[in-house]
């Protein structure tokens, strides 16, 4: 089933007269606010924002409150179980100035967080449908609140199989009793292979996990890979990307176990049964992470991530030939001031496009174009705060990112550029309600399909959602 978080808010007012029999200055208004959890998941961090104005639109201040007065299923402050209603009370003593305007207006808004499901990847399947990969917090055996983010909680991978007409066929959860997530998926020979990371095996630190799942979502096997212990202050190994390689599977991620210096880039090859064929560590003495991979027309593998080999975090590209020999390994940016990391990579013919994030005096998403030998051709900055994904279609590039338009006013934007990085159009989708935490997109039937985790303002803040946008941005 879908996680479907929602709440409803009801507010009533009653006047306690000051003894003169009139509703006027000196009377006390008691406001009762009830918030009901009308969804199918428990909520936490419930807060009430109360807005009070007079008849002229001037802001007023409550005399007291809102105060939490109890919940009908016994939850404490800030917690709301499925079907539970919490009550709050606030008071306002009418002033002479407010009374002279003839009316008092009051509204209440509620925000809460759900365990939710967070989307990490989406692919088009061989039956013209889709698979969305995400995680969901399982609160059944957890202390309240369970928000689906702590490594101590039971967080499970979840898959959604969607038809070609965008209808849900099935959804299934996986994992064990601690923190398990999938971050990437690939289809091969009518099976799905996934990679991610888990604390369910070692208990305290992440292990890379790889799972094989059939077309009906049945788990065939799950195996763990990586080392044990810690590398200095860093602990655990993670898988971020899985790809088909020479009829086997190759997984890219990072490695922070006892036989590495700090965090090392990590990649390994397995067969269809999960048997390890070979594994590799790139340990420069700094720290490196590999997040995304693409294949060029000449068969080279291009991986991007972030590296601290020069002292500060920089966007990083490493290129391999078809035998996994390293062709080049380069960082792009100023490690002292501006660079953060490379998060996504595309290869168009043999050119390389990297989507990265910069901090410092010019924050926001950047797209870098490199030639096949790793030489930087150009670097261009775009509106936004955090890059999410980009795709290539019909000689154009579509960049998906999160834009902060002000307090509580985030938005998704899609930027269409030509192959020189020049903007053709930039469109916002603020109606989605505050942007997205993790989003991926693909092109299907001349539509951009966005799968992600949408922030629902004033209700609850995590639910898997889908968005279809045509190639004109509509």
mmCIF file with all atom_site columns, N, CA and C in Angstrom, residues 40 86 88 111 178 197 314 334 368 412 425 430:
data_model
loop_
_atom_site.group_PDB
_atom_site.id
_atom_site.type_symbol
_atom_site.label_atom_id
_atom_site.label_alt_id
_atom_site.label_comp_id
_atom_site.label_asym_id
_atom_site.label_entity_id
_atom_site.label_seq_id
_atom_site.pdbx_PDB_ins_code
_atom_site.Cartn_x
_atom_site.Cartn_y
_atom_site.Cartn_z
_atom_site.occupancy
_atom_site.B_iso_or_equiv
_atom_site.pdbx_formal_charge
_atom_site.auth_seq_id
_atom_site.auth_comp_id
_atom_site.auth_asym_id
_atom_site.auth_atom_id
_atom_site.pdbx_PDB_model_num
ATOM 1  N N  . UNK A 1 40  ? -2.817 6.992  6.930   1.00 0.00 ? 40  UNK A N  1
ATOM 2  C CA . UNK A 1 40  ? -2.632 5.598  7.321   1.00 0.00 ? 40  UNK A CA 1
ATOM 3  C C  . UNK A 1 40  ? -1.260 5.324  7.936   1.00 0.00 ? 40  UNK A C  1
ATOM 4  N N  . UNK A 1 86  ? -5.777 15.145 18.449  1.00 0.00 ? 86  UNK A N  1
ATOM 5  C CA . UNK A 1 86  ? -5.145 15.913 19.528  1.00 0.00 ? 86  UNK A CA 1
ATOM 6  C C  . UNK A 1 86  ? -5.837 17.260 19.649  1.00 0.00 ? 86  UNK A C  1
ATOM 7  N N  . UNK A 1 88  ? -5.839 21.307 21.289  1.00 0.00 ? 88  UNK A N  1
ATOM 8  C CA . UNK A 1 88  ? -5.035 22.436 21.751  1.00 0.00 ? 88  UNK A CA 1
ATOM 9  C C  . UNK A 1 88  ? -5.987 23.570 22.128  1.00 0.00 ? 88  UNK A C  1
ATOM 10 N N  . UNK A 1 111 ? 1.482  21.261 11.060  1.00 0.00 ? 111 UNK A N  1
ATOM 11 C CA . UNK A 1 111 ? 2.518  20.530 10.334  1.00 0.00 ? 111 UNK A CA 1
ATOM 12 C C  . UNK A 1 111 ? 2.877  19.290 11.135  1.00 0.00 ? 111 UNK A C  1
ATOM 13 N N  . UNK A 1 178 ? 16.833 -3.679 11.075  1.00 0.00 ? 178 UNK A N  1
ATOM 14 C CA . UNK A 1 178 ? 17.477 -2.405 11.370  1.00 0.00 ? 178 UNK A CA 1
ATOM 15 C C  . UNK A 1 178 ? 17.358 -1.482 10.171  1.00 0.00 ? 178 UNK A C  1
ATOM 16 N N  . UNK A 1 197 ? 22.648 -0.300 1.162   1.00 0.00 ? 197 UNK A N  1
ATOM 17 C CA . UNK A 1 197 ? 23.459 -0.554 2.343   1.00 0.00 ? 197 UNK A CA 1
ATOM 18 C C  . UNK A 1 197 ? 22.564 -0.834 3.542   1.00 0.00 ? 197 UNK A C  1
ATOM 19 N N  . UNK A 1 314 ? 35.724 18.081 -3.644  1.00 0.00 ? 314 UNK A N  1
ATOM 20 C CA . UNK A 1 314 ? 35.652 18.534 -5.023  1.00 0.00 ? 314 UNK A CA 1
ATOM 21 C C  . UNK A 1 314 ? 34.847 17.554 -5.864  1.00 0.00 ? 314 UNK A C  1
ATOM 22 N N  . UNK A 1 334 ? 37.546 24.346 -6.913  1.00 0.00 ? 334 UNK A N  1
ATOM 23 C CA . UNK A 1 334 ? 38.498 24.880 -5.940  1.00 0.00 ? 334 UNK A CA 1
ATOM 24 C C  . UNK A 1 334 ? 38.222 24.209 -4.604  1.00 0.00 ? 334 UNK A C  1
ATOM 25 N N  . UNK A 1 368 ? 29.068 20.624 -15.776 1.00 0.00 ? 368 UNK A N  1
ATOM 26 C CA . UNK A 1 368 ? 30.391 20.684 -16.370 1.00 0.00 ? 368 UNK A CA 1
ATOM 27 C C  . UNK A 1 368 ? 30.433 19.764 -17.579 1.00 0.00 ? 368 UNK A C  1
ATOM 28 N N  . UNK A 1 412 ? 10.249 22.421 -6.946  1.00 0.00 ? 412 UNK A N  1
ATOM 29 C CA . UNK A 1 412 ? 11.015 21.711 -7.959  1.00 0.00 ? 412 UNK A CA 1
ATOM 30 C C  . UNK A 1 412 ? 11.124 22.593 -9.188  1.00 0.00 ? 412 UNK A C  1
ATOM 31 N N  . UNK A 1 425 ? 14.514 26.767 -21.477 1.00 0.00 ? 425 UNK A N  1
ATOM 32 C CA . UNK A 1 425 ? 13.470 27.231 -20.561 1.00 0.00 ? 425 UNK A CA 1
ATOM 33 C C  . UNK A 1 425 ? 13.727 26.691 -19.170 1.00 0.00 ? 425 UNK A C  1
ATOM 34 N N  . UNK A 1 430 ? 5.870  24.509 -8.138  1.00 0.00 ? 430 UNK A N  1
ATOM 35 C CA . UNK A 1 430 ? 5.684  24.766 -6.715  1.00 0.00 ? 430 UNK A CA 1
ATOM 36 C C  . UNK A 1 430 ? 4.403  24.146 -6.183  1.00 0.00 ? 430 UNK A C  1
#
